[in-house]
Short mmCIF file of C-alpha atoms in Angstrom, two decimals:
data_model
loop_
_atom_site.label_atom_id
_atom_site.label_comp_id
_atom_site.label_asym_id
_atom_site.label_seq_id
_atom_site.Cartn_x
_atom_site.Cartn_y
_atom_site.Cartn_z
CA UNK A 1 0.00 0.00 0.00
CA UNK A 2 1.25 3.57 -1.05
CA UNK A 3 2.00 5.63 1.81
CA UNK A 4 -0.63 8.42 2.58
CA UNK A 5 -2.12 10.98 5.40
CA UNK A 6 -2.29 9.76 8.92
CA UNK A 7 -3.64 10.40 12.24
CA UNK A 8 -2.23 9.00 15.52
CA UNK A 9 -4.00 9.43 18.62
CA UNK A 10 -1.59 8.10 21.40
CA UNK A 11 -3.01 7.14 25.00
CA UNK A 12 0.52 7.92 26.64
CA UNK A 13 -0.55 6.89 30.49
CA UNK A 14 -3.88 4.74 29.23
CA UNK A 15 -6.66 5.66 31.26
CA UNK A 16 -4.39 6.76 34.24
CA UNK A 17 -6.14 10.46 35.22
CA UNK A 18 -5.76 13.08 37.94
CA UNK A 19 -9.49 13.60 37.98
CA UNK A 20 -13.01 11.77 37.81
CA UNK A 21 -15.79 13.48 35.92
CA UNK A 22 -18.67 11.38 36.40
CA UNK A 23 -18.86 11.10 32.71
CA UNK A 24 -15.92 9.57 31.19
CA UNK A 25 -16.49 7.32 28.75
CA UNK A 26 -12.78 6.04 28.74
CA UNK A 27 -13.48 4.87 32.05
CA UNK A 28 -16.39 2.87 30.79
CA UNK A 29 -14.40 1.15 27.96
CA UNK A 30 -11.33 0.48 30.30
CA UNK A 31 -14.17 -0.99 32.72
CA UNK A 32 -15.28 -3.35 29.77
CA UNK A 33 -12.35 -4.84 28.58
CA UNK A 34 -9.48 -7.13 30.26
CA UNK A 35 -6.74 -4.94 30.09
CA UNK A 36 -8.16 -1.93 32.34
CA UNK A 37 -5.29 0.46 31.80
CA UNK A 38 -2.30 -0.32 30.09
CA UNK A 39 1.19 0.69 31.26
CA UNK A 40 2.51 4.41 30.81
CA UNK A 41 4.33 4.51 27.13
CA UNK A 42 8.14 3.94 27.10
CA UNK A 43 10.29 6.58 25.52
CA UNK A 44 11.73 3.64 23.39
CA UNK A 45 7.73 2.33 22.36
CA UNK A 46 7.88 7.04 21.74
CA UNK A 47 10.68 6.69 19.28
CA UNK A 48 9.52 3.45 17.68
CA UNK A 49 5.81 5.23 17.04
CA UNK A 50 7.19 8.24 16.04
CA UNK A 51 10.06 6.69 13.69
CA UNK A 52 7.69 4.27 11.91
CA UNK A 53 4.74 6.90 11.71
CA UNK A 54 6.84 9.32 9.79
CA UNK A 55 8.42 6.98 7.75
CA UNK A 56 4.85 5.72 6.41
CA UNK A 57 3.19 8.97 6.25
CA UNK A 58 2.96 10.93 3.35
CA UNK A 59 1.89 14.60 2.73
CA UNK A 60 0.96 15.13 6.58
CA UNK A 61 0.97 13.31 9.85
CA UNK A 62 -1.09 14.03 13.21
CA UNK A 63 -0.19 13.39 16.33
CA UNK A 64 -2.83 14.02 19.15
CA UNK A 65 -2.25 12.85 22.88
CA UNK A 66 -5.55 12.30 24.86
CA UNK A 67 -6.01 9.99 28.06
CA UNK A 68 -6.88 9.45 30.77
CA UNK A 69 -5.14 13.13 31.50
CA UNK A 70 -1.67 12.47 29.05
CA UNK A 71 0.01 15.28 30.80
CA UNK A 72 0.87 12.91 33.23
CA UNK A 73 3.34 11.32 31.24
CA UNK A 74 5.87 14.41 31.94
CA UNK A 75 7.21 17.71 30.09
CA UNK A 76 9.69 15.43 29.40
CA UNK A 77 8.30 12.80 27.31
CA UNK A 78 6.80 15.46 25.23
CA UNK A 79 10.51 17.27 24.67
CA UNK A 80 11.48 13.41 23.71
CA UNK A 81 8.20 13.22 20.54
CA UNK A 82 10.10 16.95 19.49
CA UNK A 83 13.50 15.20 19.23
CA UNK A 84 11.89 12.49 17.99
CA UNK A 85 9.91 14.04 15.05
CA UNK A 86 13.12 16.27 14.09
CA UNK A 87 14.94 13.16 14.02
CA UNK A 88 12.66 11.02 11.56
CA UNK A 89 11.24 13.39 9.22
CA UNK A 90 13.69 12.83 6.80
CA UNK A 91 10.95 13.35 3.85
CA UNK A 92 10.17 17.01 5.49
CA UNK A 93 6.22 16.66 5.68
CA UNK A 94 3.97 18.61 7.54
CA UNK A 95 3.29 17.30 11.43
CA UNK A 96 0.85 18.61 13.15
CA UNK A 97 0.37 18.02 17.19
CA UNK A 98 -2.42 18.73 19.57
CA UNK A 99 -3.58 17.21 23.02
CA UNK A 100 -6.54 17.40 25.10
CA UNK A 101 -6.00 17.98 28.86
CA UNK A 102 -8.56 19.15 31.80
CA UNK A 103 -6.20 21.53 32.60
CA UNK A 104 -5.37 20.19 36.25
CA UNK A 105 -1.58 20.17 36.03
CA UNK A 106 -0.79 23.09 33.37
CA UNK A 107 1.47 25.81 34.62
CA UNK A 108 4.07 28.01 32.64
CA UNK A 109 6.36 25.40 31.76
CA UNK A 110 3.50 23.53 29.87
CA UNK A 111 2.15 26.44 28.37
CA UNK A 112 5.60 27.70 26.96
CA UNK A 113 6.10 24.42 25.39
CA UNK A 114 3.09 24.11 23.52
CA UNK A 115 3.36 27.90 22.47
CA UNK A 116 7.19 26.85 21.16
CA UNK A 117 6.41 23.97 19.28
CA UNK A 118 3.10 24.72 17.96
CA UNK A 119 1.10 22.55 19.85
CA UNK A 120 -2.80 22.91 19.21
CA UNK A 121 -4.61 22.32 22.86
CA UNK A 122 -8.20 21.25 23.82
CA UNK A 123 -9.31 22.14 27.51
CA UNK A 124 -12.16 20.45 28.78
CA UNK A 125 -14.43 23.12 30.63
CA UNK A 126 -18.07 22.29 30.75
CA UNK A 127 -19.50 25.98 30.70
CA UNK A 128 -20.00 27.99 33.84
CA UNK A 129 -18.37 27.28 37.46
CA UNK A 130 -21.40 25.56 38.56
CA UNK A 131 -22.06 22.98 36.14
CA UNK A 132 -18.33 22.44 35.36
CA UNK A 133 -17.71 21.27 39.40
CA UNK A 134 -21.05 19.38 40.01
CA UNK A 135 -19.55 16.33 37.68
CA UNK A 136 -15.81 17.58 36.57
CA UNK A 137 -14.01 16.78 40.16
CA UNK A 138 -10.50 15.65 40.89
CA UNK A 139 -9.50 12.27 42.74
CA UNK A 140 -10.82 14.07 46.31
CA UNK A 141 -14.21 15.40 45.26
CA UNK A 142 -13.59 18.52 44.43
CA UNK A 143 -14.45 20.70 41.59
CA UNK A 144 -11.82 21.72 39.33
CA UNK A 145 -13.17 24.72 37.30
CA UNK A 146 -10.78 27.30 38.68
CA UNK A 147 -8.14 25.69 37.55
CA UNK A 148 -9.38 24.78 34.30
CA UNK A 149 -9.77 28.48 34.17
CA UNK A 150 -6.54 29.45 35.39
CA UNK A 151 -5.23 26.98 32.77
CA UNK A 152 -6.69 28.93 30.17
CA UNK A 153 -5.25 32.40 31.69
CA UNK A 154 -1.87 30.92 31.25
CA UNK A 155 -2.20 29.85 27.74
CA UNK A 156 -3.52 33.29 26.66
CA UNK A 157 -0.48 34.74 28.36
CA UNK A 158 2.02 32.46 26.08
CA UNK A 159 -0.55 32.72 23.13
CA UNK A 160 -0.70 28.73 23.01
CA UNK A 161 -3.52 28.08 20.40
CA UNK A 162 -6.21 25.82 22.03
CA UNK A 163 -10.25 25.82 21.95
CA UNK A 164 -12.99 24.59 24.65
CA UNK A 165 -14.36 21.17 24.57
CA UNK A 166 -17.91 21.12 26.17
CA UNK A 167 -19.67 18.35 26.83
CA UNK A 168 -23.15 18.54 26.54
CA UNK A 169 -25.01 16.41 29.61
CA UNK A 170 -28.10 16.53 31.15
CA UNK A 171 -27.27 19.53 33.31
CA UNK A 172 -25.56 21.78 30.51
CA UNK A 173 -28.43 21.53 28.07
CA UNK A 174 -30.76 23.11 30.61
CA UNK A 175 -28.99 26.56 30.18
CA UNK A 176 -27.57 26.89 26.36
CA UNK A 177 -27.86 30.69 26.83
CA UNK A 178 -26.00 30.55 29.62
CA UNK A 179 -23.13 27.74 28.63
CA UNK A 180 -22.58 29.81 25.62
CA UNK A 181 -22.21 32.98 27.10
CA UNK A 182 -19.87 31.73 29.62
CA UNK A 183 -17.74 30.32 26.71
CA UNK A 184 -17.79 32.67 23.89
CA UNK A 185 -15.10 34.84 24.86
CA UNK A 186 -12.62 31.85 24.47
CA UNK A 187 -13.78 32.24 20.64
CA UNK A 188 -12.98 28.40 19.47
CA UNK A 189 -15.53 25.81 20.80
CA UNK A 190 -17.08 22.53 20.70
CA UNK A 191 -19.96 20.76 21.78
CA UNK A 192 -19.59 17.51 22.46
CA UNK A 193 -23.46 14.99 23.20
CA UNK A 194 -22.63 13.11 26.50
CA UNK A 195 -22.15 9.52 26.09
CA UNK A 196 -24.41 6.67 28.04
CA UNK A 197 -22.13 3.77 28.79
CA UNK A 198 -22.18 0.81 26.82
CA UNK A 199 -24.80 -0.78 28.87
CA UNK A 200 -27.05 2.02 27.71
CA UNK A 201 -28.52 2.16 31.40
CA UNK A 202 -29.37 6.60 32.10
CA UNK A 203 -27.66 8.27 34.42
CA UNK A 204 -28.07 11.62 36.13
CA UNK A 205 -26.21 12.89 33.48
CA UNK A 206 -27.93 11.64 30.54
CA UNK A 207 -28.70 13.49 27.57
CA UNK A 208 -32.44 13.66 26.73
CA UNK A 209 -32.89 13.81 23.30
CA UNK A 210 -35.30 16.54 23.57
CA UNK A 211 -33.70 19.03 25.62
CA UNK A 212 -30.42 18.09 23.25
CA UNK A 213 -32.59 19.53 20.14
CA UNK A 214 -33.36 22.69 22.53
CA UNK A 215 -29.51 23.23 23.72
CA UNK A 216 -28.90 23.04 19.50
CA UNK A 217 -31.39 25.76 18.45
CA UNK A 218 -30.58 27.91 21.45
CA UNK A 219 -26.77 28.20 20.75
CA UNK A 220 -27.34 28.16 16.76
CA UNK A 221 -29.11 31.43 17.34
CA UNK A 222 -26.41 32.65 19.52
CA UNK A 223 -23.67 31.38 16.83
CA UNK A 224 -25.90 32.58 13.84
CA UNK A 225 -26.25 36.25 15.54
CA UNK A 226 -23.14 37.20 16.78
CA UNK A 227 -22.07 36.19 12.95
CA UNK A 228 -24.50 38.35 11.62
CA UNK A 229 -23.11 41.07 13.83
CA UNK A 230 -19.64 40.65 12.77
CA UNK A 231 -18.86 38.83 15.95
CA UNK A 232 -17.92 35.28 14.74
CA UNK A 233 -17.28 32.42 17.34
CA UNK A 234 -16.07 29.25 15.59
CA UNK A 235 -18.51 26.68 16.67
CA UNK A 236 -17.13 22.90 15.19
CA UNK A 237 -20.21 20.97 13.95
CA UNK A 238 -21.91 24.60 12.76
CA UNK A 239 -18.60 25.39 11.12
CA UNK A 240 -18.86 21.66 9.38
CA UNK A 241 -22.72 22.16 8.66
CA UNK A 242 -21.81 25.21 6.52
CA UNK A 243 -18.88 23.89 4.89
CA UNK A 244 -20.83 20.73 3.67
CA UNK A 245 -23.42 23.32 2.50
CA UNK A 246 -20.40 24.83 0.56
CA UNK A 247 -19.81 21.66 -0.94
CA UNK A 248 -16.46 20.83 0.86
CA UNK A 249 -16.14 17.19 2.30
CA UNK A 250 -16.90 17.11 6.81
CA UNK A 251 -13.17 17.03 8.49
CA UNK A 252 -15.49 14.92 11.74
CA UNK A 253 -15.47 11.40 10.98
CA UNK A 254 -18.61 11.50 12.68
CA UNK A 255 -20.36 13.25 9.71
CA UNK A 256 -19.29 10.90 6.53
CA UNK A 257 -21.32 8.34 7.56
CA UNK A 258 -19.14 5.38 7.78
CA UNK A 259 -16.04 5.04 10.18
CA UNK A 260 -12.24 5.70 9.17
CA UNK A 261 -9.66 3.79 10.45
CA UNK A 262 -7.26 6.39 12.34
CA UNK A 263 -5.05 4.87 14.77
CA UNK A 264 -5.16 4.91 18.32
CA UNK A 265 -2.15 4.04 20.41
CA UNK A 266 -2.38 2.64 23.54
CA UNK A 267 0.78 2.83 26.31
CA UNK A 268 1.98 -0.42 25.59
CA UNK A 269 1.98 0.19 21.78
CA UNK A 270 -1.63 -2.05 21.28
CA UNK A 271 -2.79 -0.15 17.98
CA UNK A 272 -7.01 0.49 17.38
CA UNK A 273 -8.84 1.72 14.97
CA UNK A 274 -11.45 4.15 17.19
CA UNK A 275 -10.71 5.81 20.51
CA UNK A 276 -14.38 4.85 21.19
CA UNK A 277 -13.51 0.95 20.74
CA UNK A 278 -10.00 0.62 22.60
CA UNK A 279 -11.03 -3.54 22.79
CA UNK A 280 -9.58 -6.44 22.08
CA UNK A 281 -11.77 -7.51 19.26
CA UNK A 282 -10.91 -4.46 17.45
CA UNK A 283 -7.41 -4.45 17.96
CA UNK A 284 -4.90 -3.92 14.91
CA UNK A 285 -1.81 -5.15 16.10
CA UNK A 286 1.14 -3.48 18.77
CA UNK A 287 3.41 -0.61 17.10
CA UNK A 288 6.94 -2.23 18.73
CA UNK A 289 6.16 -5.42 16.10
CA UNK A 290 3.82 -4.16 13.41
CA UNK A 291 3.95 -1.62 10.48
CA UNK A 292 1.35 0.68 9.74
CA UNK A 293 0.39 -0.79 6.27
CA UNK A 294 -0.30 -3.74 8.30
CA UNK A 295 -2.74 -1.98 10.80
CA UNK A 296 -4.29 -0.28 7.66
CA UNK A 297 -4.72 -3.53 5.71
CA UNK A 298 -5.86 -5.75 8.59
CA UNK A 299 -8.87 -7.40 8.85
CA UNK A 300 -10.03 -6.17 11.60
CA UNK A 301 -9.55 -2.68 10.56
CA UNK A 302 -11.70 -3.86 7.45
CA UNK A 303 -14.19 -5.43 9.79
CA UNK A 304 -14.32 -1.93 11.75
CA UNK A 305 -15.12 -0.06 8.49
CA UNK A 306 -17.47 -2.41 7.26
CA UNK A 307 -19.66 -2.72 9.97
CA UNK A 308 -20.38 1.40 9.76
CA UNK A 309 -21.40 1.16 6.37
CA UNK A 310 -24.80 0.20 7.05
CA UNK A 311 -27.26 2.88 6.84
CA UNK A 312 -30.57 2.84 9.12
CA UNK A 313 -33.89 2.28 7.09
CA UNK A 314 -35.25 5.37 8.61
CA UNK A 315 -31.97 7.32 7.03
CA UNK A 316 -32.34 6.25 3.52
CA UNK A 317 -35.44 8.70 3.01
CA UNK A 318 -34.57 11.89 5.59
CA UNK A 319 -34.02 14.71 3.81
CA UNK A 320 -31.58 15.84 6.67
CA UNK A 321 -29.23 12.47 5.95
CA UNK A 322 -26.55 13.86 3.66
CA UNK A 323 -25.29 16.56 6.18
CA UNK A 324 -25.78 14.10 9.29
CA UNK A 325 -24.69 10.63 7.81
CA UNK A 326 -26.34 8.83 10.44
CA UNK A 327 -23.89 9.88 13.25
CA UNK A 328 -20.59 8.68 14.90
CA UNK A 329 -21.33 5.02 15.45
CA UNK A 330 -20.90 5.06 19.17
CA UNK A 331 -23.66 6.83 19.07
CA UNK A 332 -25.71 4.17 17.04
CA UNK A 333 -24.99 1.37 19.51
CA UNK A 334 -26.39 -0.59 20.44
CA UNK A 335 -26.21 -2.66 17.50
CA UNK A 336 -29.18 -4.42 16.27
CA UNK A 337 -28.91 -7.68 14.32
CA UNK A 338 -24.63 -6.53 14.16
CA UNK A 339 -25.58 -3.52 12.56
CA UNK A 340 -25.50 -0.02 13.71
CA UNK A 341 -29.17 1.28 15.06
CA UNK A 342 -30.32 4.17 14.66
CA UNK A 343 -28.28 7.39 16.17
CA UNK A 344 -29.91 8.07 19.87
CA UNK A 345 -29.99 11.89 19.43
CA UNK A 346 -31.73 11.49 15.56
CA UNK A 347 -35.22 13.19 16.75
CA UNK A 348 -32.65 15.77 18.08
CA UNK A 349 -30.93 16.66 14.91
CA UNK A 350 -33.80 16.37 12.92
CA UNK A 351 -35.30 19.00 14.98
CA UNK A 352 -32.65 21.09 15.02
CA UNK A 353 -31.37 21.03 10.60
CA UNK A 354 -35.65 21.88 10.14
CA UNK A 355 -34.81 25.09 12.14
CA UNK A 356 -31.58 25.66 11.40
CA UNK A 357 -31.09 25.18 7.82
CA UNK A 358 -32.12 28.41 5.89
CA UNK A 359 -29.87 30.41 8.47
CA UNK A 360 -27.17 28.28 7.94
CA UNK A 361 -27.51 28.60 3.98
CA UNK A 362 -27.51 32.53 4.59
CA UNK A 363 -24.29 31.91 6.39
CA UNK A 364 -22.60 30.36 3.33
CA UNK A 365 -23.70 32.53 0.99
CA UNK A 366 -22.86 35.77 2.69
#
């Protein structure tokens, strides 16, 4: 196989975290499966990733750290992926690194490093103080939105580029006014649909559908008029919506309507194909013995794709399906007959591209 684009999304401490949002649906996976965190990443399983990533990768290649919290791997192991990367890239193509982190451990060091190496950073921070703390809490209960906050103070000091990931639960969607005005002035955001755990049982957290379709319209209107009034804020999925609408292909795998194999790296080097399905059955192969082509061509990378090709009868006739595509899979389980059912928050979307739509082609065209 020719060499081509790749992601990597490496798990550098597993599911190892300094906090315990109520939420997490990596704790729910590693509670699933018989490996419940894997050991923290060696700088040698670093260099062999890194060295064999590059060498397969052509015109660009990704690198995005997520966890657990992978900050906990150490400053240092980061300033090792820089040598690293310098190192292998003898075919000079574009790399590209980000990481997602709830903030708990930044401080100036982190921030200057990500500013000097042009690292692109998520911070989790579920809206205002209130709602953040009542399920975002570190390992002794407590909440941990001031210094998710004081996180992002630091970044804007060493102008580190990073956006706000929000995840939408039961509690946030109550107040969409309110979430997005608390956000806003951070300018770069995403929503994010809480997960229910695999055993689809609700929680206290759980998203109702309806009240999802509500939180949708609310902040559309906020997104659509502080556009209108020349003050954009780059919402993700609205900023995908209108690009679709241009006629440019969705950069969320959830929106093409069939998975892509990127590659998830766990700490031992265990290779997936889906962050959402770190399990055995899916697994690829281990980085320290296998080659990417190999993960690529596998067949249980094909058996991944395959399997979220099926479309759900009552997609085949929406009008709305070409800019959803059905939805991320994980939110289509769970399966029915081994196939994909149909996407939990569908009355919610539907809802929200009937009222949405006409602003959203005025957006375009303007």
């Amino acid at each position: 196989m020719k060499s081509m684009p790749i992601s990597v999304l490496i798990k550098p401490v597993s599911g190892l975290c300094n906090m315990r949002c109520e939420y997490c649906f990596y704790a729910d996976v590693s509670d699933l499966r018989q490996t419940k965190t894997y050991e923290r990443m060696s700088i040698e399983t670093l260099e062999t990733l890194v060295r064999k990533a590059l060498s397969f990768a052509d015109g660009f290649c990704n690198f995005s750290f997520q966890g657990g919290e992978p900050t906990l791997a150490g400053i240092e192991f980061f300033k090792d992926l820089i040598i690293f990367q310098k190192k292998y890239n003898i075919k000079n193509i574009k790399i590209n690194n980000a990481i997602q982190t709830n903030g708990y451990a930044i401080d100036e060091e982190w921030a200057e490093f990500f500013a000097r190496n042009n690292f692109l950073v998520g911070l989790s921070i579920d809206g205002d103080k209130e709602i953040h703390d009542s399920l975002r809490k570190d390992a002794k209960g407590r909440g941990t939105y001031s210094r998710a906050i004081k996180s992002a103070a630091i970044f804007d000091r060493y102008s580190v580029q990073y956006n706000i990931l929000c995840v939408v639960n039961n509690y946030t969607a109550r107040r969409p006014q309110k979430i997005y005005n608390a956000l806003k002035r951070f300018r770069y955001l995403q929503f994010i649909p809480c997960l229910d755990r695999f055993d689809g049982a609700k929680r206290g957290y759980s998203l109702d559908s309806g009240r999802y379709a509500v939180f949708l319209k609310t902040v559309f209107d906020c997104y659509y008029n502080d556009f209108m009034s020349g003050g954009y804020i780059s919402i993700r999925d609205f900023d995908e919506y209108i690009m679709m609408l241009a006629g440019k292909a969705p950069n969320s795998c959830a929106m093409k309507g069939f998975c892509t194999c990127y590659f998830v790296v766990e700490g031992d080097g265990s290779v997936f194909p889906c962050d959402f399905y770190v399990f055995e059955k899916y697994k690829l192969g281990n980085i320290n013995s296998g080659l990417f082509e190999d993960f690529i061509n596998s067949e249980s990378a094909g058996n991944f794709i395959e399997e979220s090709k099926s479309v759900h009868e009552k997609c085949m006739d929406c009008r709305w399906y070409d800019l959803c595509g059905g939805g991320c899979r994980r939110y289509r389980e769970p399966f029915v007959k081994n196939k994909p059912g149909l996407n939990i928050y569908c009355s919610s979307y539907k809802e929200f591209f009937e009222y949405a739509y006409s602003k959203m082609l005025h957006m375009f065209q303007v």
